[in-house]
Amino acid sequence: MEENAKVTRLPLIGEPAPAFKAITTQGDINFPADYKGSWVILFSHPADFTPVCTSEFMTFAKLEKEFNDMNCKLVGLSVDGLYSHIAWLRTIKEKINYKGMKDMEITFPLIEDITMDVSSKYGMIQPGESNTKAVRAVFVVDPKGIIRTILYYPLSLGRNFDELVRIVQGLKAADAFDVAMPADWRPGEEVIVPTAGSCGVAKERMESKDEDVTCHDWFFCTKKLDKEKVLEALKKK
Ligand code: BEZ
């Protein structure tokens, strides 16, 4: 590791997203204040004009409306400068035709972080992987500016976008219905009824006559949650 590499403590789930001001391809931003009231996916990529990142940006652009319809905005970042960002995004739009995606316009902001100030704050520079490039980080931030999910991928592996959509769906539905989501949950599937705080409540729940609730044991109860209700909740804040 280089001696002057900027490494700070990683922000954690449940903590306020570290604040910063930055220049982006869509103008200046003040994060997370400018995004109060919206969910945000703040993500980093290693470098402009690289193939995995290009495939990811095109996929983010394809899914942007789906995220926006869930009141979730996208904000990208790399340690490249603004003019590199602009040239790369223009090249993507004008020249790249990949997996049926073409003429893709990236209209969400892409932060320039030549100083690595923002990427360092978010633990995106991981020197074992690279001192000069951000890893593929994903921070899902809620409308109150709290970090709700963190993912880090290495340089060599593009992100799974089905999972990014599922994370926003799962967090919003968990909040809206006061439930938790089991492995591989998707809208329309059963959800977990939160663990009861006392044995009395647990017993009561085991004996529940609610036909929608199934208790596998005192600590593991599931219930149906209608897909339409979930999809309706996903449109709200
Ligand atoms: C890529 O996006 O293709 C990439 C970027 C940095 C290192 C390796 C691959």
GROMACS .gro file of C-alpha atoms and ligand atoms in nm:
model
  246
    1MET     CA    1   0.000   0.000   0.000
    2GLU     CA    2   0.133   0.351  -0.084
    3GLU     CA    3   0.204   0.555   0.227
    4ASN     CA    4  -0.010   0.849   0.118
    5ALA     CA    5  -0.314   0.639   0.020
    6LYS     CA    6  -0.629   0.799   0.169
    7VAL     CA    7  -0.808   0.540   0.376
    8THR     CA    8  -1.078   0.632   0.625
    9ARG     CA    9  -1.321   0.435   0.840
   10LEU     CA   10  -1.597   0.285   0.631
   11PRO     CA   11  -1.941   0.437   0.682
   12LEU     CA   12  -2.176   0.175   0.821
   13ILE     CA   13  -2.536   0.068   0.767
   14GLY     CA   14  -2.767   0.271   0.992
   15GLU     CA   15  -2.536   0.576   0.997
   16PRO     CA   16  -2.598   0.911   0.823
   17ALA     CA   17  -2.444   0.916   0.475
   18PRO     CA   18  -2.124   1.126   0.496
   19ALA     CA   19  -2.193   1.475   0.357
   20PHE     CA   20  -2.002   1.625   0.065
   21LYS     CA   21  -2.029   1.888  -0.207
   22ALA     CA   22  -1.921   1.789  -0.557
   23ILE     CA   23  -1.911   1.884  -0.924
   24THR     CA   24  -2.107   1.649  -1.151
   25THR     CA   25  -2.206   1.613  -1.514
   26GLN     CA   26  -2.545   1.760  -1.412
   27GLY     CA   27  -2.408   2.054  -1.208
   28ASP     CA   28  -2.303   2.091  -0.845
   29ILE     CA   29  -2.455   1.872  -0.576
   30ASN     CA   30  -2.471   1.888  -0.199
   31PHE     CA   31  -2.509   1.530  -0.081
   32PRO     CA   32  -2.722   1.398   0.085
   33ALA     CA   33  -2.909   1.726   0.155
   34ASP     CA   34  -3.016   1.770  -0.210
   35TYR     CA   35  -3.172   1.422  -0.200
   36LYS     CA   36  -3.376   1.457   0.118
   37GLY     CA   37  -3.710   1.283   0.064
   38SER     CA   38  -3.574   1.046  -0.203
   39TRP     CA   39  -3.398   0.714  -0.194
   40VAL     CA   40  -3.056   0.729  -0.362
   41ILE     CA   41  -2.815   0.476  -0.503
   42LEU     CA   42  -2.471   0.637  -0.475
   43PHE     CA   43  -2.227   0.419  -0.666
   44SER     CA   44  -1.867   0.434  -0.778
   45HIS     CA   45  -1.695   0.287  -1.081
   46PRO     CA   46  -1.321   0.241  -1.136
   47ALA     CA   47  -1.262   0.445  -1.450
   48ASP     CA   48  -1.424   0.609  -1.752
   49PHE     CA   49  -1.361   0.446  -2.092
   50THR     CA   50  -1.340   0.095  -1.949
   51PRO     CA   51  -1.558  -0.194  -2.065
   52VAL     CA   52  -1.717  -0.332  -1.746
   53CYS     CA   53  -1.803   0.022  -1.632
   54THR     CA   54  -1.954   0.096  -1.974
   55SER     CA   55  -2.179  -0.211  -1.951
   56GLU     CA   56  -2.283  -0.099  -1.600
   57PHE     CA   57  -2.362   0.259  -1.703
   58MET     CA   58  -2.573   0.144  -1.993
   59THR     CA   59  -2.763  -0.087  -1.758
   60PHE     CA   60  -2.812   0.189  -1.501
   61ALA     CA   61  -2.945   0.413  -1.780
   62LYS     CA   62  -3.182   0.136  -1.894
   63LEU     CA   63  -3.315   0.092  -1.538
   64GLU     CA   64  -3.318   0.459  -1.437
   65LYS     CA   65  -3.693   0.498  -1.493
   66GLU     CA   66  -3.764   0.184  -1.287
   67PHE     CA   67  -3.557   0.328  -1.000
   68ASN     CA   68  -3.712   0.676  -1.039
   69ASP     CA   69  -4.061   0.522  -1.029
   70MET     CA   70  -3.965   0.388  -0.684
   71ASN     CA   71  -3.860   0.743  -0.579
   72CYS     CA   72  -3.495   0.634  -0.607
   73LYS     CA   73  -3.232   0.851  -0.777
   74LEU     CA   74  -2.896   0.747  -0.916
   75VAL     CA   75  -2.563   0.922  -0.852
   76GLY     CA   76  -2.238   0.787  -0.997
   77LEU     CA   77  -1.877   0.869  -0.911
   78SER     CA   78  -1.527   0.796  -1.030
   79VAL     CA   79  -1.190   0.958  -0.969
   80ASP     CA   80  -1.184   1.085  -1.328
   81GLY     CA   81  -1.237   1.452  -1.416
   82LEU     CA   82  -1.551   1.616  -1.550
   83TYR     CA   83  -1.431   1.641  -1.913
   84SER     CA   84  -1.339   1.273  -1.918
   85HIS     CA   85  -1.688   1.192  -1.783
   86ILE     CA   86  -1.856   1.407  -2.047
   87ALA     CA   87  -1.649   1.256  -2.331
   88TRP     CA   88  -1.712   0.898  -2.209
   89LEU     CA   89  -2.088   0.947  -2.170
   90ARG     CA   90  -2.104   1.106  -2.516
   91THR     CA   91  -1.913   0.808  -2.663
   92ILE     CA   92  -2.154   0.565  -2.495
   93LYS     CA   93  -2.451   0.748  -2.645
   94GLU     CA   94  -2.307   0.789  -2.992
   95LYS     CA   95  -2.115   0.466  -3.046
   96ILE     CA   96  -2.197   0.177  -2.813
   97ASN     CA   97  -2.457  -0.082  -2.904
   98TYR     CA   98  -2.448  -0.357  -2.641
   99LYS     CA   99  -2.705  -0.626  -2.565
  100GLY     CA  100  -2.979  -0.436  -2.743
  101MET     CA  101  -2.894  -0.113  -2.556
  102LYS     CA  102  -2.801   0.173  -2.787
  103ASP     CA  103  -2.832   0.550  -2.797
  104MET     CA  104  -2.825   0.536  -2.416
  105GLU     CA  105  -2.826   0.880  -2.258
  106ILE     CA  106  -2.694   0.902  -1.904
  107THR     CA  107  -2.897   1.179  -1.744
  108PHE     CA  108  -2.817   1.108  -1.378
  109PRO     CA  109  -2.521   1.295  -1.223
  110LEU     CA  110  -2.170   1.153  -1.245
  111ILE     CA  111  -1.940   1.305  -0.981
  112GLU     CA  112  -1.583   1.404  -1.062
  113ASP     CA  113  -1.357   1.308  -0.773
  114ILE     CA  114  -1.002   1.376  -0.888
  115THR     CA  115  -0.903   1.462  -0.530
  116MET     CA  116  -1.048   1.129  -0.405
  117ASP     CA  117  -1.210   1.323  -0.120
  118VAL     CA  118  -1.554   1.170  -0.169
  119SER     CA  119  -1.436   0.821  -0.259
  120SER     CA  120  -1.211   0.817   0.049
  121LYS     CA  121  -1.500   0.922   0.275
  122TYR     CA  122  -1.705   0.630   0.147
  123GLY     CA  123  -1.429   0.368   0.163
  124MET     CA  124  -1.438   0.337  -0.216
  125ILE     CA  125  -1.057   0.341  -0.247
  126GLN     CA  126  -0.945  -0.001  -0.133
  127PRO     CA  127  -0.568  -0.014  -0.182
  128GLY     CA  128  -0.545  -0.393  -0.194
  129GLU     CA  129  -0.751  -0.363  -0.513
  130SER     CA  130  -0.622  -0.028  -0.643
  131ASN     CA  131  -0.471   0.294  -0.508
  132THR     CA  132  -0.580   0.493  -0.808
  133LYS     CA  133  -0.929   0.366  -0.888
  134ALA     CA  134  -1.247   0.332  -0.683
  135VAL     CA  135  -1.389  -0.017  -0.641
  136ARG     CA  136  -1.749  -0.077  -0.752
  137ALA     CA  137  -1.924   0.047  -0.437
  138VAL     CA  138  -2.301   0.082  -0.389
  139PHE     CA  139  -2.456   0.284  -0.106
  140VAL     CA  140  -2.834   0.275  -0.079
  141VAL     CA  141  -2.942   0.583   0.115
  142ASP     CA  142  -3.296   0.638   0.240
  143PRO     CA  143  -3.506   0.959   0.229
  144LYS     CA  144  -3.370   1.061   0.571
  145GLY     CA  145  -3.010   1.034   0.451
  146ILE     CA  146  -2.939   0.709   0.638
  147ILE     CA  147  -2.728   0.437   0.477
  148ARG     CA  148  -2.943   0.126   0.445
  149THR     CA  149  -2.732  -0.109   0.233
  150ILE     CA  150  -2.366  -0.123   0.131
  151LEU     CA  151  -2.218  -0.342  -0.142
  152TYR     CA  152  -1.860  -0.355  -0.265
  153TYR     CA  153  -1.758  -0.535  -0.582
  154PRO     CA  154  -1.402  -0.571  -0.715
  155LEU     CA  155  -1.278  -0.415  -1.038
  156SER     CA  156  -1.321  -0.734  -1.237
  157LEU     CA  157  -1.690  -0.804  -1.161
  158GLY     CA  158  -1.984  -0.602  -1.288
  159ARG     CA  159  -2.276  -0.553  -1.051
  160ASN     CA  160  -2.596  -0.762  -1.048
  161PHE     CA  161  -2.870  -0.512  -1.136
  162ASP     CA  162  -3.157  -0.744  -1.050
  163GLU     CA  163  -3.021  -0.736  -0.695
  164LEU     CA  164  -2.998  -0.356  -0.691
  165VAL     CA  165  -3.365  -0.332  -0.788
  166ARG     CA  166  -3.454  -0.601  -0.533
  167ILE     CA  167  -3.269  -0.414  -0.256
  168VAL     CA  168  -3.472  -0.097  -0.309
  169GLN     CA  169  -3.796  -0.297  -0.339
  170GLY     CA  170  -3.715  -0.501  -0.027
  171LEU     CA  171  -3.614  -0.204   0.190
  172LYS     CA  172  -3.916   0.003   0.089
  173ALA     CA  173  -4.160  -0.284   0.140
  174ALA     CA  174  -4.000  -0.381   0.475
  175ASP     CA  175  -4.044  -0.020   0.595
  176ALA     CA  176  -4.398   0.016   0.460
  177PHE     CA  177  -4.538  -0.307   0.605
  178ASP     CA  178  -4.315  -0.345   0.913
  179VAL     CA  179  -4.192  -0.688   0.804
  180ALA     CA  180  -3.860  -0.844   0.701
  181MET     CA  181  -3.776  -1.011   0.374
  182PRO     CA  182  -3.654  -1.372   0.347
  183ALA     CA  183  -3.379  -1.502   0.120
  184ASP     CA  184  -3.430  -1.413  -0.246
  185TRP     CA  185  -3.758  -1.231  -0.169
  186ARG     CA  186  -3.940  -1.073  -0.461
  187PRO     CA  187  -4.265  -0.872  -0.459
  188GLY     CA  188  -4.560  -1.111  -0.427
  189GLU     CA  189  -4.371  -1.365  -0.216
  190GLU     CA  190  -4.421  -1.435   0.155
  191VAL     CA  191  -4.256  -1.204   0.407
  192ILE     CA  192  -4.128  -1.256   0.760
  193VAL     CA  193  -4.339  -1.140   1.053
  194PRO     CA  194  -4.095  -0.965   1.290
  195THR     CA  195  -3.979  -1.168   1.590
  196ALA     CA  196  -4.200  -1.106   1.890
  197GLY     CA  197  -4.049  -0.938   2.193
  198SER     CA  198  -4.180  -1.181   2.452
  199CYS     CA  199  -4.271  -1.551   2.491
  200GLY     CA  200  -4.633  -1.456   2.554
  201VAL     CA  201  -4.657  -1.271   2.225
  202ALA     CA  202  -4.476  -1.559   2.049
  203LYS     CA  203  -4.722  -1.815   2.186
  204GLU     CA  204  -5.012  -1.594   2.088
  205ARG     CA  205  -4.871  -1.567   1.740
  206MET     CA  206  -4.815  -1.945   1.709
  207GLU     CA  207  -5.179  -1.991   1.793
  208SER     CA  208  -5.290  -1.711   1.562
  209LYS     CA  209  -5.604  -1.781   1.365
  210ASP     CA  210  -5.484  -1.545   1.093
  211GLU     CA  211  -5.497  -1.767   0.787
  212ASP     CA  212  -5.232  -1.562   0.614
  213VAL     CA  213  -4.972  -1.631   0.887
  214THR     CA  214  -4.772  -1.956   0.891
  215CYS     CA  215  -4.549  -2.027   1.191
  216HIS     CA  216  -4.272  -2.278   1.127
  217ASP     CA  217  -4.162  -2.234   1.490
  218TRP     CA  218  -4.198  -1.959   1.751
  219PHE     CA  219  -3.915  -1.754   1.595
  220PHE     CA  220  -4.005  -1.804   1.231
  221CYS     CA  221  -4.344  -1.687   1.108
  222THR     CA  222  -4.425  -1.584   0.753
  223LYS     CA  223  -4.728  -1.423   0.598
  224LYS     CA  224  -4.862  -1.345   0.255
  225LEU     CA  225  -4.814  -0.993   0.128
  226ASP     CA  226  -5.013  -0.911  -0.179
  227LYS     CA  227  -4.801  -0.816  -0.481
  228GLU     CA  228  -5.032  -0.531  -0.580
  229LYS     CA  229  -5.004  -0.379  -0.230
  230VAL     CA  230  -4.625  -0.402  -0.248
  231LEU     CA  231  -4.610  -0.247  -0.595
  232GLU     CA  232  -4.837   0.035  -0.475
  233ALA     CA  233  -4.610   0.099  -0.174
  234LEU     CA  234  -4.301   0.105  -0.397
  235LYS     CA  235  -4.441   0.408  -0.583
  236LYS     CA  236  -4.461   0.610  -0.261
  237LYS     CA  237  -4.183   0.791  -0.077
  238BEZ     C1  238  -1.362  -0.215  -1.646
  238BEZ     O1  239  -1.456  -0.144  -1.613
  238BEZ     O2  240  -1.363  -0.284  -1.747
  238BEZ     C2  241  -1.242  -0.220  -1.557
  238BEZ     C3  242  -1.202  -0.107  -1.488
  238BEZ     C4  243  -1.090  -0.115  -1.410
  238BEZ     C5  244  -1.018  -0.231  -1.400
  238BEZ     C6  245  -1.061  -0.344  -1.468
  238BEZ     C7  246  -1.173  -0.339  -1.547
   0.00000   0.00000   0.00000
